[in-house]
Structure formats: structure tokens, C-alpha cells
Short mmCIF file of C-alpha atoms in Angstrom, two decimals:
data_model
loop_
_atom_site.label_atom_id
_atom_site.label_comp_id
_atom_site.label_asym_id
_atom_site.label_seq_id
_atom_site.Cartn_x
_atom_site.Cartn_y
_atom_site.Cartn_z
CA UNK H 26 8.29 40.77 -4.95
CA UNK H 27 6.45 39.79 -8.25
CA UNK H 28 3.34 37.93 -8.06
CA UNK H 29 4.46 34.13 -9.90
CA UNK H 30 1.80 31.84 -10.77
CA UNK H 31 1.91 28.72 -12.66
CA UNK H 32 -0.37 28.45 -15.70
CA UNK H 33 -2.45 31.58 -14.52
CA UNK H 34 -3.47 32.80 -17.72
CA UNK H 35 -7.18 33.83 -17.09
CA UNK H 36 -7.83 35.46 -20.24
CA UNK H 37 -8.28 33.05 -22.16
CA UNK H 38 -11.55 31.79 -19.92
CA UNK H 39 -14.88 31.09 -22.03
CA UNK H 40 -16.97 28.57 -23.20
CA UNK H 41 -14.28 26.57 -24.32
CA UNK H 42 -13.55 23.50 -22.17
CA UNK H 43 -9.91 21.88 -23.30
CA UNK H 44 -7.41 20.72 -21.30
CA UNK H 45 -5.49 23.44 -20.64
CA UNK H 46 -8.66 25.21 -19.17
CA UNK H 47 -9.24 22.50 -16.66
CA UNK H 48 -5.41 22.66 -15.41
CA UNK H 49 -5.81 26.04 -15.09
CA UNK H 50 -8.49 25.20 -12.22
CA UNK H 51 -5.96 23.45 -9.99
CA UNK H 52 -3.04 25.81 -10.24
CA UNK H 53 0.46 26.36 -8.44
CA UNK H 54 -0.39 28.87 -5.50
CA UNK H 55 1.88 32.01 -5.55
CA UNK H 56 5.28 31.82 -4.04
CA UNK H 57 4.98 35.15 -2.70
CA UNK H 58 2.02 35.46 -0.33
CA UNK H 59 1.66 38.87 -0.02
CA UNK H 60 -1.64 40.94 -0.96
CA UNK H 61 -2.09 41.55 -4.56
CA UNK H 62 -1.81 45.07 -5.84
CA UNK H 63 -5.13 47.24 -6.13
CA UNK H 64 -4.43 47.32 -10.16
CA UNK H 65 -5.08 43.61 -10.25
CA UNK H 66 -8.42 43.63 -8.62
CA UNK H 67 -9.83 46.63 -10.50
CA UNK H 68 -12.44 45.50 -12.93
CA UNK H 69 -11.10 47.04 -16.06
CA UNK H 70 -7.42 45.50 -15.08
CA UNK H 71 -5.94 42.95 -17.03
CA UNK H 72 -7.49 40.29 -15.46
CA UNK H 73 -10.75 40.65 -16.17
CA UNK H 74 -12.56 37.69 -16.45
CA UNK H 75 -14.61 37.06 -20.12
CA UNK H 76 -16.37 33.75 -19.26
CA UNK H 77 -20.18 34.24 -19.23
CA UNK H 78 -22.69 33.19 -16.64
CA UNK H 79 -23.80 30.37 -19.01
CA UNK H 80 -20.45 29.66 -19.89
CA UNK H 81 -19.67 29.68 -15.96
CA UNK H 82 -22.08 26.67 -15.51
CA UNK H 83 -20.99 24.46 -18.03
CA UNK H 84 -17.51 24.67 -16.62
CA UNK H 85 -19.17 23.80 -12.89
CA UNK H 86 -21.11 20.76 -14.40
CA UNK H 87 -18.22 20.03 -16.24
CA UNK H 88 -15.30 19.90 -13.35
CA UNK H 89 -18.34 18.05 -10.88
CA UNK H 90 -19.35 14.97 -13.47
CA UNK H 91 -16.50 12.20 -13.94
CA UNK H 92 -15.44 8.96 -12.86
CA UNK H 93 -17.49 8.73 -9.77
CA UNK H 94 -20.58 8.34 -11.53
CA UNK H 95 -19.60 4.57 -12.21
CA UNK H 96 -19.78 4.37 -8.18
CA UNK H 97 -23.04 5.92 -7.45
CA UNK H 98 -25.85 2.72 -7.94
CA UNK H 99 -23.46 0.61 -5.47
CA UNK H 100 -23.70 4.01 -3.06
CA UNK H 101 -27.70 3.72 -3.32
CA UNK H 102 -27.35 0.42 -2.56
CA UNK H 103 -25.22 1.28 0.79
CA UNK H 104 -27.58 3.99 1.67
CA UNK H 105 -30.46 1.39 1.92
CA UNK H 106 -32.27 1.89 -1.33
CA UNK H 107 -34.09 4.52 -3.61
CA UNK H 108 -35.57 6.73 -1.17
CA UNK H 109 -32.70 6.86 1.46
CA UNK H 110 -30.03 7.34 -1.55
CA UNK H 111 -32.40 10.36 -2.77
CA UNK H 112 -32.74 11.92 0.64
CA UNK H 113 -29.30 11.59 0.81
CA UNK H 114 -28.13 13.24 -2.34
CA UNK H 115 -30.72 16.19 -1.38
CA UNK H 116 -29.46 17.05 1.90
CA UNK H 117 -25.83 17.30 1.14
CA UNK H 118 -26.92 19.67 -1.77
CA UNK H 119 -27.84 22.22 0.21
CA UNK H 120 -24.04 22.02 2.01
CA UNK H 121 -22.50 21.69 -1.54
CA UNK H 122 -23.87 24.59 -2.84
CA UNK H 123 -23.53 26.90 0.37
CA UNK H 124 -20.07 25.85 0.70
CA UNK H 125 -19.43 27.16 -3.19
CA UNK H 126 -20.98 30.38 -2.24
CA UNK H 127 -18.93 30.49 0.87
CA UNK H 128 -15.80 30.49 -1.14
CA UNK H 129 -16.80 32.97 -3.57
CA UNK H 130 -17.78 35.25 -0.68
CA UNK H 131 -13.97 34.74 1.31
CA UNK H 132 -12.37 34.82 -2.55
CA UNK H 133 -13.75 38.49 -2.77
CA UNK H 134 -12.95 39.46 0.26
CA UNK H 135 -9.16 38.67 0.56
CA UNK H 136 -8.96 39.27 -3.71
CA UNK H 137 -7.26 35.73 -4.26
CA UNK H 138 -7.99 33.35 -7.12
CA UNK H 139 -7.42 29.52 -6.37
CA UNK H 140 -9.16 27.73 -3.31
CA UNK H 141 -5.08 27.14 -1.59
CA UNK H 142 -4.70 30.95 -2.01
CA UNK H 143 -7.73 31.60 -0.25
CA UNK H 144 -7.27 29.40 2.56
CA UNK H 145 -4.29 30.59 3.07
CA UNK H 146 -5.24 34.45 3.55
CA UNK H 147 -8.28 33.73 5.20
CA UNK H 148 -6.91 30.83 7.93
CA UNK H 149 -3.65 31.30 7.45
CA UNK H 150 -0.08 29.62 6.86
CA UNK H 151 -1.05 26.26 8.81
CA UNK H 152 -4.30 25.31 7.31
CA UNK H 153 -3.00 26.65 4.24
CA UNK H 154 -0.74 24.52 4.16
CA UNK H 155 -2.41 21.47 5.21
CA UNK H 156 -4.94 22.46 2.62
CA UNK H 157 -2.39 22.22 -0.52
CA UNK H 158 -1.46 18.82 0.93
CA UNK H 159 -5.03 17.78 0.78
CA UNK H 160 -4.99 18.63 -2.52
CA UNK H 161 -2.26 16.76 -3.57
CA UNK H 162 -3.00 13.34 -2.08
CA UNK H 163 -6.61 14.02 -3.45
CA UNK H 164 -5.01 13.92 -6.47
CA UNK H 165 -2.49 11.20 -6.45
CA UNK H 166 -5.34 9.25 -4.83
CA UNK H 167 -7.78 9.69 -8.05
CA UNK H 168 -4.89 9.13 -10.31
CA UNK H 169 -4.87 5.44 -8.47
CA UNK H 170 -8.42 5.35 -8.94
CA UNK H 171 -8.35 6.41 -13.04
CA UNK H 172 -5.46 3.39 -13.05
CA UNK H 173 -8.45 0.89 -11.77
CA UNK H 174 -10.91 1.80 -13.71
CA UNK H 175 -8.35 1.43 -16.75
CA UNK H 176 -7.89 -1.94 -15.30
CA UNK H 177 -11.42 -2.77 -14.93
CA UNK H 178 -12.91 -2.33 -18.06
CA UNK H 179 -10.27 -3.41 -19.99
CA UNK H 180 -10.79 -6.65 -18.79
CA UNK H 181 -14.52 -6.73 -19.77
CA UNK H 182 -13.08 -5.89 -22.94
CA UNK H 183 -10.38 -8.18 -23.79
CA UNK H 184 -12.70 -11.02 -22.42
CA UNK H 185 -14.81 -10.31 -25.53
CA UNK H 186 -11.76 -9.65 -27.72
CA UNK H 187 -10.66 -13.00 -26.48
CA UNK H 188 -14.21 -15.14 -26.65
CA UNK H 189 -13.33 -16.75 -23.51
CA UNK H 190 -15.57 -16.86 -20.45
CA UNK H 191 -15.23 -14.17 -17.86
CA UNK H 192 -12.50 -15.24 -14.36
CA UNK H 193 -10.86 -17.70 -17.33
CA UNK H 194 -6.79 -17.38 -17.49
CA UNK H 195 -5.75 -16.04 -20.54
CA UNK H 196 -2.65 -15.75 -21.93
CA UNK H 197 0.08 -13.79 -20.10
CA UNK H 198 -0.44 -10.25 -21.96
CA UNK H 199 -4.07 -10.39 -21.29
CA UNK H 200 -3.22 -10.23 -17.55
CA UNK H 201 -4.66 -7.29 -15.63
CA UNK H 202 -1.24 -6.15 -14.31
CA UNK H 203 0.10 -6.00 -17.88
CA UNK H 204 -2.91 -4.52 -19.93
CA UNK H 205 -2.95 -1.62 -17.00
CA UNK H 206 0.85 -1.02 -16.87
CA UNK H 207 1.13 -1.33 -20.63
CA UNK H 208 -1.19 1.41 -21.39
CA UNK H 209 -0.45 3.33 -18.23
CA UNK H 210 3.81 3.56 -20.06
CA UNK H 211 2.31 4.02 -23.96
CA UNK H 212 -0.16 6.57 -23.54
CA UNK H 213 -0.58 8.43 -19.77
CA UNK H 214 3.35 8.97 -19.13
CA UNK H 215 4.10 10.63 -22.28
CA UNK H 216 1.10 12.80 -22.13
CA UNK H 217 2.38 13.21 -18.43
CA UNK H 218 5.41 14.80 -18.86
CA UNK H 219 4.85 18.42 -20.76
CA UNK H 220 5.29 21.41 -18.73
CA UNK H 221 1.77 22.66 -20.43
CA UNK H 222 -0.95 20.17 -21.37
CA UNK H 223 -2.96 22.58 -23.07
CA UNK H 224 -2.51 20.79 -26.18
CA UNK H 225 -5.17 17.66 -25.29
CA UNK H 226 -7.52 19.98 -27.10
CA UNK H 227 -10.81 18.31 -26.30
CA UNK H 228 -10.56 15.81 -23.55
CA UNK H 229 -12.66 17.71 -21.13
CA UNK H 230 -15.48 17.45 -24.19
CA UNK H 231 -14.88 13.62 -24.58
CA UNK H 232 -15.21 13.49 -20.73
CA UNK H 233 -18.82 14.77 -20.88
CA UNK H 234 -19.39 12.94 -23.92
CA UNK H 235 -18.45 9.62 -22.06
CA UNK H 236 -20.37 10.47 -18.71
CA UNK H 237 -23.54 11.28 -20.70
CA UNK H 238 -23.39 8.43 -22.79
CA UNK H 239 -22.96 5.94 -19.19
CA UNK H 240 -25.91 7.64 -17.64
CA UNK H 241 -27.97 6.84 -20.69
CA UNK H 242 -26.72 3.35 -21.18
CA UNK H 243 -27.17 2.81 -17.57
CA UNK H 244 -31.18 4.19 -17.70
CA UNK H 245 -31.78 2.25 -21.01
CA UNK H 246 -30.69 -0.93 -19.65
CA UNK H 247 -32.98 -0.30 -16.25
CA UNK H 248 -36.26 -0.01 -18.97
CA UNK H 249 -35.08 -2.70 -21.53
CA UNK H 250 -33.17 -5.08 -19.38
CA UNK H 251 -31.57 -8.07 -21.09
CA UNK H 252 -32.95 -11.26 -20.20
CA UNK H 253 -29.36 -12.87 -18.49
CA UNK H 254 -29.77 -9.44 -15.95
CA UNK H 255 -31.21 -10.59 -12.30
CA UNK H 256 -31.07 -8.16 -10.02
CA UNK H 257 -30.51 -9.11 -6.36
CA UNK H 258 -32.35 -7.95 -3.44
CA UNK H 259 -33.53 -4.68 -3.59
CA UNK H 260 -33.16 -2.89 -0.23
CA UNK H 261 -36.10 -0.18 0.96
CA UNK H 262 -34.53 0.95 3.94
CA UNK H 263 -30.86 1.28 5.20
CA UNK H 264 -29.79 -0.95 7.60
CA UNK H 265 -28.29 1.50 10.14
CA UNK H 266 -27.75 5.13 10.34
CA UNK H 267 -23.84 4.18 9.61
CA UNK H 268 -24.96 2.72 6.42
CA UNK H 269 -26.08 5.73 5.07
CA UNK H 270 -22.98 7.71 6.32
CA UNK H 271 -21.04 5.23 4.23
CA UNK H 272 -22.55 6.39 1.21
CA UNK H 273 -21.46 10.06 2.10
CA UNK H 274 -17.57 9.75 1.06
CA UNK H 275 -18.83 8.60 -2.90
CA UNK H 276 -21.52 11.26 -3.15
CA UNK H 277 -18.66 13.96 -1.45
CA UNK H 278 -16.04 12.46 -4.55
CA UNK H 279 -19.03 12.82 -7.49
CA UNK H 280 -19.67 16.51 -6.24
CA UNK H 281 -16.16 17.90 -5.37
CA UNK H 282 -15.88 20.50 -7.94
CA UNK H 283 -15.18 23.18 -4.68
CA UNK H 284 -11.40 23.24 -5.75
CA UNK H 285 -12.18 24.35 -9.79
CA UNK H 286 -14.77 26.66 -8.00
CA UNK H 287 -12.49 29.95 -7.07
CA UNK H 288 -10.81 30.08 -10.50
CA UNK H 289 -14.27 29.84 -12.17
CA UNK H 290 -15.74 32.12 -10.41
CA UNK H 291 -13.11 34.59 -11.08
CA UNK H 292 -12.80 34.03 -14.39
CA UNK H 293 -16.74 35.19 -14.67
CA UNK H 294 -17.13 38.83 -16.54
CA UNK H 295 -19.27 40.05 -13.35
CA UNK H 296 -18.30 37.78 -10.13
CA UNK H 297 -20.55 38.62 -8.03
CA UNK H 298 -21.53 36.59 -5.02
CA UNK H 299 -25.46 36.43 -5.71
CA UNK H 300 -24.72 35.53 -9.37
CA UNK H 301 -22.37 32.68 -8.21
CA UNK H 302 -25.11 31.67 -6.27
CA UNK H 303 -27.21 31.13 -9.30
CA UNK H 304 -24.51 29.25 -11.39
CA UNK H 305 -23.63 26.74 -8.40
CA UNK H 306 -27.70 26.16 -8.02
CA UNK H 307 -28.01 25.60 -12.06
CA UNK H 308 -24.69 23.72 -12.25
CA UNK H 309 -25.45 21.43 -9.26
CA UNK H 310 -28.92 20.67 -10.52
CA UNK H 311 -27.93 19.04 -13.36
CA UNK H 312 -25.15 17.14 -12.07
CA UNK H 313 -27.55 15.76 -9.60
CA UNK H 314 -29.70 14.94 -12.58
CA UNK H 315 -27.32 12.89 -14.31
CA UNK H 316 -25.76 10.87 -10.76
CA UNK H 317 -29.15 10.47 -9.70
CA UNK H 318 -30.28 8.69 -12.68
CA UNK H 319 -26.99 6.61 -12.95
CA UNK H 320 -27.69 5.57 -9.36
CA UNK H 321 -31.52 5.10 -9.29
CA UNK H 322 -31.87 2.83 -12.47
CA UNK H 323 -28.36 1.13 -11.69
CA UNK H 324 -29.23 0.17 -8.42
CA UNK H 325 -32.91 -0.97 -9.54
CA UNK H 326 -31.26 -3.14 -12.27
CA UNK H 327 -28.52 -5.25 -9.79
CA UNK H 328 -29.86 -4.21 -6.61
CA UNK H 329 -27.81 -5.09 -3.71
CA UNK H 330 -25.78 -7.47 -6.14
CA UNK H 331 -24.49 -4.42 -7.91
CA UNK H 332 -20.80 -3.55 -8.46
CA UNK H 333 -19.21 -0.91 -7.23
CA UNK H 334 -18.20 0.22 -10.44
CA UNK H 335 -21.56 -0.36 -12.02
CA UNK H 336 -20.40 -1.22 -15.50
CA UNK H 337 -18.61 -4.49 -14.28
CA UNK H 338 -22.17 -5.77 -13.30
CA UNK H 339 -23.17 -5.90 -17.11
CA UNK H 340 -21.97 -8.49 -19.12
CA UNK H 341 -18.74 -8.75 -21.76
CA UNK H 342 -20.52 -9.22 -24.71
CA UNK H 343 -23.01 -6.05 -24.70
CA UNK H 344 -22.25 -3.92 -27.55
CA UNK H 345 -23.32 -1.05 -26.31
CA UNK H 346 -22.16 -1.38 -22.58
CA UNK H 347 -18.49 -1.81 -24.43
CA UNK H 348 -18.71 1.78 -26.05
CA UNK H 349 -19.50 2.78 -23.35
CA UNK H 350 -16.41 1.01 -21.33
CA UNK H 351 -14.12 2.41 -23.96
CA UNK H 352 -15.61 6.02 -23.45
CA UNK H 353 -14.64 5.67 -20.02
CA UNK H 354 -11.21 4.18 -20.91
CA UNK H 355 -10.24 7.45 -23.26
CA UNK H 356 -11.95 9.54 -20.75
CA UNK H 357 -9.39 9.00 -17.64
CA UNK H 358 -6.65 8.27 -20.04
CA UNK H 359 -7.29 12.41 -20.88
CA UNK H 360 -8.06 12.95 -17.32
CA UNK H 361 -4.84 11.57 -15.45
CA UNK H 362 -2.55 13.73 -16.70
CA UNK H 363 -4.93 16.60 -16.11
CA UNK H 364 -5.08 15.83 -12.69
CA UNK H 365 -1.51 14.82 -12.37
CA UNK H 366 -0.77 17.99 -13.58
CA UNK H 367 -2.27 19.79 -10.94
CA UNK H 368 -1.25 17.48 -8.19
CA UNK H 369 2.09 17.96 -9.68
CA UNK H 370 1.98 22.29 -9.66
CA UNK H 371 0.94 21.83 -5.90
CA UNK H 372 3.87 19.95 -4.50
CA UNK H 373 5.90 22.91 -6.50
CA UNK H 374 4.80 25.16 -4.99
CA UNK H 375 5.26 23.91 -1.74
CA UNK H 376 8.48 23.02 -2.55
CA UNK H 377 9.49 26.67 -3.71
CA UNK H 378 7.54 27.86 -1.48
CA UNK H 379 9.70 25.81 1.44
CA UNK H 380 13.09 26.79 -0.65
CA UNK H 381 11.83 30.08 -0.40
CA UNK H 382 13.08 30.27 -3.99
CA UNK H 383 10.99 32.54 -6.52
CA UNK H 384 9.20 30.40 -9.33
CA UNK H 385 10.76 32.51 -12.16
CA UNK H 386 14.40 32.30 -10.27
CA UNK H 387 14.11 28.63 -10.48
CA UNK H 388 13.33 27.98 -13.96
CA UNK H 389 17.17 25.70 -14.90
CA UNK H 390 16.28 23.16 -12.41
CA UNK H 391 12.21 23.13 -13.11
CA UNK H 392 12.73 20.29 -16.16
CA UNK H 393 15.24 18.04 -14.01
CA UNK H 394 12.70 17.92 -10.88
CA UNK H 395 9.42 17.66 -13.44
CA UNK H 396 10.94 15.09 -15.03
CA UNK H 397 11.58 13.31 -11.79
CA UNK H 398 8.39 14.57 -9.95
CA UNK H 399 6.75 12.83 -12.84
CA UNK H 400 8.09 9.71 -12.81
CA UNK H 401 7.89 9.08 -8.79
CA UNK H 402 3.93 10.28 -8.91
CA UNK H 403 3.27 7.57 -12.07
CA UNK H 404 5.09 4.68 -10.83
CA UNK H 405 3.37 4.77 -7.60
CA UNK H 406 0.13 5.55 -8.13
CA UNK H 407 0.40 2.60 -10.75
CA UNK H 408 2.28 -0.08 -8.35
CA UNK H 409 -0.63 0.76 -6.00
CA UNK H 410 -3.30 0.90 -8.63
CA UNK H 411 -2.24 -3.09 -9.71
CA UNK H 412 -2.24 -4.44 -5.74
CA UNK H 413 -5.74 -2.32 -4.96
CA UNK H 414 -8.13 -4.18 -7.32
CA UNK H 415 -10.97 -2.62 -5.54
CA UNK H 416 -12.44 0.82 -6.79
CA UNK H 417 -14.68 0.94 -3.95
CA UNK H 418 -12.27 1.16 -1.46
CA UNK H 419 -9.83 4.12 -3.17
CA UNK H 420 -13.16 5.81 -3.66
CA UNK H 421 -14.12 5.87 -0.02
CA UNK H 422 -10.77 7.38 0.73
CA UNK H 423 -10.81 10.33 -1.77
CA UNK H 424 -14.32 10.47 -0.81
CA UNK H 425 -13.20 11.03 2.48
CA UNK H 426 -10.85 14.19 1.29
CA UNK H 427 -13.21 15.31 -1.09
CA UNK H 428 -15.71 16.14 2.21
CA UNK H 429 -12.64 18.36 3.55
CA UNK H 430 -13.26 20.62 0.36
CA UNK H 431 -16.83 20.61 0.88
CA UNK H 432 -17.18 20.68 4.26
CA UNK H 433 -14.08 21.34 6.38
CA UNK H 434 -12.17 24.37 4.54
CA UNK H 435 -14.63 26.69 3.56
CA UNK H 436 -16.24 26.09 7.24
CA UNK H 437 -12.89 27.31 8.71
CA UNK H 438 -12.51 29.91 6.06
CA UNK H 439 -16.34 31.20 6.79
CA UNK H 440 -15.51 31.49 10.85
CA UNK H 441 -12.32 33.00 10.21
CA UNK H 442 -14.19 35.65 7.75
CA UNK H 443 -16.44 36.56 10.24
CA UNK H 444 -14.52 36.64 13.48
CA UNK H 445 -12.28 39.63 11.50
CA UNK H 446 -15.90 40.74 11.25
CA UNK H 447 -17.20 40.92 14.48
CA UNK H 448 -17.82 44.59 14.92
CA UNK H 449 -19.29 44.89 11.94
CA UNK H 450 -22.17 42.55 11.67
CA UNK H 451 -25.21 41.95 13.45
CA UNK H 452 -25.15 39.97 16.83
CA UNK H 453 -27.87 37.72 15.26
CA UNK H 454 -26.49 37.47 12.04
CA UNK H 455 -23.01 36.75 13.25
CA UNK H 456 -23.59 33.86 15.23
CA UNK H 457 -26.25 32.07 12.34
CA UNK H 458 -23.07 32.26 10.18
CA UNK H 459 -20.25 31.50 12.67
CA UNK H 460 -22.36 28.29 13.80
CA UNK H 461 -23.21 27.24 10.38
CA UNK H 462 -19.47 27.34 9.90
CA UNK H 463 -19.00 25.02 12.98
CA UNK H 464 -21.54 23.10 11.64
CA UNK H 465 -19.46 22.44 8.03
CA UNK H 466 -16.33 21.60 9.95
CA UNK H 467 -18.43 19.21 12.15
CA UNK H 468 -19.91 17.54 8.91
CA UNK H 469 -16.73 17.23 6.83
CA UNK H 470 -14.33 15.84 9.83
CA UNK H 471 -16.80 13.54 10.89
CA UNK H 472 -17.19 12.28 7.10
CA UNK H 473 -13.29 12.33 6.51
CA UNK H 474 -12.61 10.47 10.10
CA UNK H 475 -15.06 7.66 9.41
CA UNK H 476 -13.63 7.70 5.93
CA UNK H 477 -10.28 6.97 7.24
CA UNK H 478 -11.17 4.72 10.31
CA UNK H 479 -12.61 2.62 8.04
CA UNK H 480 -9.92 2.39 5.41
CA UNK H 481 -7.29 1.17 8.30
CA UNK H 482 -9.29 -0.47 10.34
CA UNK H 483 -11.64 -2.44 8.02
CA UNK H 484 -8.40 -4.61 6.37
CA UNK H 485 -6.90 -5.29 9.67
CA UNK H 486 -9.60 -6.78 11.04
CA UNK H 487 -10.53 -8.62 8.09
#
């Protein structure tokens, strides 16, 4: 049977980084699961990737920064302060980066291209499959979370607009539940619906633009602080070991870029494993740069009073905290369909796939049950998104996730690799890896576990 992919054009790969190229990270897995032909792994075969090593990075640093930045000063701030929040960010590095490697290495060996596809051939039907699931509450859940932070500062904004003090009623179409849901039906459901989205031609560049342009703000105002800006206590150790784990699921949700990582490291003109290696390090380096000096100076400016989406703690009338709200605003407004989109390719596939109905035999029906797929995934995520006013806590959740694509999945898919290897490799060297492996699965479902215990336990007993 012919190999069907969704959007799996990977010619096209390079510098560039529109909208279409970011979809293209998060694609459809393949109906058919069998092994790819020998013509489509051979270098000179029509797949051959033409994105260059420097190319490769941006597209890393570019998938990894977003919307979690706004979160990271109020994660310092859980982690105890400066140094904890550092040490933090430092040792789950080394994970982060191993765990992109690790996927590049089990991507070569079973010759798939998208993180599902690999977990699939490597572990197999059941974690596959609980894998593409993962995916697609990931992202329904940050969907939810681009609908709050819509929400958020729009409020800052119209409270300006308005000249009327901040918590003051306004009229009724300044409401929060209105300004969210009217935007959320003008502007994200129509760019929502296409089959392609390849035509938001730079919204990946105003992305960066906006999550450069916050870190900067965000450092400026730690040096030249206004006058109004008191910072509460500022914390030099964490309260409990717990506290730090808390901070885990936000710093997991700022560096998930592990499901983008397969297709990009395909799409490379030599994909090798050590060169991967190199791109990850570079790409991870600077994303590090920019969260940890979002979090450092935010946290230093508010301290322990700080929100948890950082720009809320500045006030309304700051010009140049307000560009910066709006960047945000047109950011996720480019974003949620993006990521809609490839929540949206995932729960087709596995609903082909469960049909067992080939992708290009099902083309009549694929408008009626996008159109409906569509409109179920945006009315939900934005009737939860109005009743769960709280960033933090959607955060926490996809933060929670976010640690099974670090952690969890490419420590099952680096035991399973080298069980099938056992005969080949060293004694020594086998174990190192097959523990390290343990040690990843350990990590991420103790992150994703507290993640969740919190999330339904926390409420209740509140």
C-alpha cells in the first residue's frame, strides 16, 4: 500500500520559517505503517533534505521559544529564587538535549520522519498510540492556553483604551468573556478552517519578533524600573524540594520542541546523529539565553509578588509593555491555528487509521469532518479558556505532557532500541544506555504524575 502523509512535503525545507513550515513539524502519521521502501531513504532520493545546519538551528530555537516565556519569572519564583531557578534550568538541559539526540539516533534507525512514526516502530502500536494522543491533548491544551493569554492582555489593554482604573466594571463589550470570544470567532476560526495554512506567510517570524522584543522589555524594565514597581519578597532558597519540582512542568512547556525535532532533523542536507548533536547544543543555548533572562530580571523586578504571566505584573499605562502585549496578542492569534492544525492532522490519522480507511481513499468526506473537527476543537478549547482564568494552572498541565516528550518517549524508544540490540553492543555500554533510558522514563512520569496530582487534587481540596 502507498505511503499517505498529510502535508509531508519536505522539499521545500530551508531557512524559511512560515507557517506552513511549522505545520509541517506536527504532521498526520502514515496510515499505512509498514517500512518505507529503500528508494526513500537513499540520500540522492527525492527526499532529500536541503535545510542547512545553520538553517537547522534557527528552526530548533524557533519551534522551542513561545508563549511560555511569559511564565518563566513566576517559575523562578517557585523554584526558590535566582540560583535554584538557574540550577534548575541547567540540569534539565542536559536531559533536553540527550533526549533530542536520542530521537535522531531511533529516527535513523527505523528510517521514519515524525516523532508518532518513530514511536510507533520503535515501541510499537500501544505506545504509539498513546503517544499521538499525547500529542493531541498537548495541543488542544495550549490552544486553551493561547485563548488566556488573548484574554489577559487584552484586558491590560482595553483598561488603557478605556482610562479607567484596573478590576473597574466596564461596559458589557469590554468584558473578558466577550473581548476573548469576539476575537477568538473574527480572526482564529477563519484562519482555522483551511485544509493548508501555508498561506500565514510570516507568523513564525512575528513569533520570534514578539518573544525577543518581551525578553528585552522584561530586562530593560529590571535595570530602569519605574518608580510605581515594588517588588515583593525576593526568595534565596526554595522552600522544599517539591517547590522546585513545581517549577519543572513550565520549564518542560518552554523547552518542548522534541515533537518539531524528527522532521527537522530530517529535513537537514546531511542528518547525521553527531551533527544533530551540535544543532540541539547551539539551538538550546540560546533558547536558554533568552528564558533565562525573561526569568532572572522578571523575577528580580516582582519577586515573589510576580504574576504568572509576567506581563500582567506591569502596569496598563506603559507604552512600551503594551507593544509588547499586542506582540504577544498577534503572536498566538498566528500560532493557534498552527497548532490546531496539527492537533487536528493527529486525531485524523487516528481516525483513518482506526477506519482502516487509506488517507487518499477518503478524500469526499475529509471537508465535512474538517469542518466539524474544527468547530468541536474551537468551541471547547474557548468555553474552557473563558471559565480557566488562570494561565498558571493550564501551564502546569501541558507542562506536565510536555515532560512525556522530553522525558518519557524517547526513554522508552532508547530501551526498546537497544534491547533489539543486545548482541551487538558492549555489555558495559549496553547497560549505561538502557539505564539512562530508565532513568528518562523515571524523570518524565514522575514530572507528568505530580503534574496531574496536582491539577485534580489541588481544586478539590481548595
Amino acid at each position: 500500500m502507498a505511503q499517505a502523509s498529510i502535508n509531508s512535503d519536505y522539499s521545500e525545507w530551508g531557512l524559511s520559517m512560515d507557517a506552513g513550515e511549522r505545520a509541517r513539524l506536527l504532521q498526520s502519521p502514515c496510515v499505512d505503517t509498514a517500512p518505507k521502501g529503500e528508494w526513500e531513504a537513499s540520500p540522492g532520493g527525492p527526499d532529500r533534505g536541503t535545510t542547512s545546519t545553520l538553517g537547522a538551528v534557527f528552526i530548533v530555537v524557533n519551534a522551542c521559544l513561545g508563549a511560555g516565556l511569559l511564565n518563566f519569572p513566576a517559575a523562578f519564583s517557585t523554584a526558590g529564587g535566582v540560583a535554584a531557578g538557574i540550577a534548575l534550568q541547567m540540569g534539565m538541559l542536559v536531559f533536553i538535549i540527550s533526549g533530542l539526540v536520542i530521537l535522531a539516533y531511533c529516527s535513523q534507525a527505523s528510517n521514519e520522519r515524525t516523532y508518532q512514526e518513530v514511536v510507533w516502530a520503535v515501541c510499537g502500536k500501544l505506545t504509539g498510540v498513546l503517544c499521538e494522543v499525547a500529542i493531541a491533548v498537548y495541543t488542544f491544551g495550549t490552544c486553551i492556553a493561547f485563548l488566556i493569554i488573548i484574554g489577559d492582555q487584552q484586558d491590560k489593554i482595553i483598561a488603557v483604551m478605556a482610562k479607567e482604573p484596573e478590576g473597574a466594571s466596564g461596559p458589557w463589550y469590554t468584558d473578558r468573556k466577550f473581548t476573548i470570544s469576539l476575537t477568538a470567532f473574527l480572526f482564529i476560526l477563519p484562519l482555522s478552517i483551511p485544509r493548508e495554512i501555508g498561506f500565514q506567510k510570516y507568523a513564525s517570524f512575528l513569533s520570534v519578533v514578539g518573544t525577543w522584543y518581551v525578553t528585552a522589555i522584561v530586562i530593560i524594565k529590571y535595570i530602569w524600573p519605574d518608580k510605581e514597581m515594588t517588588p515583593g519578597d525576593i526568595l534565596t532558597r526554595p522552600a522544599s524540594w517539591m517547590a522546585v519540582f513545581n517549577a519543572m512542568p513550565t520549564i518542560c512547556f518552554g523547552f518542548q520542541c522534541h515533537v518539531s525535532s524528527v522532521p527537522v532533523f530530517n529535513s537537514m542536507q546531511r542528518p547525521e546523529v553527531k551533527t544533530w548533536g551540535g544543532v540541539v547544543t547551539a539551538a538550546m543555548v540560546i533558547a536558554l539565553a533568552v528564558y533565562m533572562g525573561t526569568g532572572i530580571c522578571g523575577f528580580l523586578t516582582f519577586g515573589a509578588a510576580v504574576d504568572p504571566d509576567v506581563l500582567l505584573s506591569y502596569p496598563s499605562e506603559d507604552m512600551a509593555v503594551a507593544v509588547a502585549r499586542a506582540f504577544i496578542i498577534l503572536s498566538v492569534l498566528t500560532s493557534y491555528p498552527i497548532l490546531h492544525f496539527c492537533g487536528r492532522a493527529v486525531v485524523e490519522g487516528l481516525w483513518l487509521r482506526y477506519q482502516g480507511v487509506p488517507v487518499e481513499e477518503d478524500v469526499g468526506r475529509e471537508r465535512r469532518r474538517r469542518v466539524l473537527q474544527t468547530l468541536v476543537w474551537f468551541l471547547l478549547t474557548l468555553l474552557l479558556a473563558l471559565f480557566i482564568p488562570d494561565i498558571g494552572k493550564v501551564i502546569s498541565v501541558i507542562g506536565g505532557l510536555a515532560a512525556c516528550f522530553i522525558f518519557v518517549f524517547p526513554g522508552l524508544c532508547l530501551i526498546q532500541a537497544k534491547l533489539s540490540e543486545m548482541e551487538e553492543v558492549k555489555p558495559a555500554s549496553w547497560w549505561v544506555l538502557v539505564s539512562y533510558g530508565v532513568l528518562l522514563v523515571t524523570l518524565g512520569a514522575f514530572i507528568f504524575g505530580q503534574t496531574t496530582a496536582n491539577a485534580i487534587f489541588v481544586d478539590l481540596l481548595a
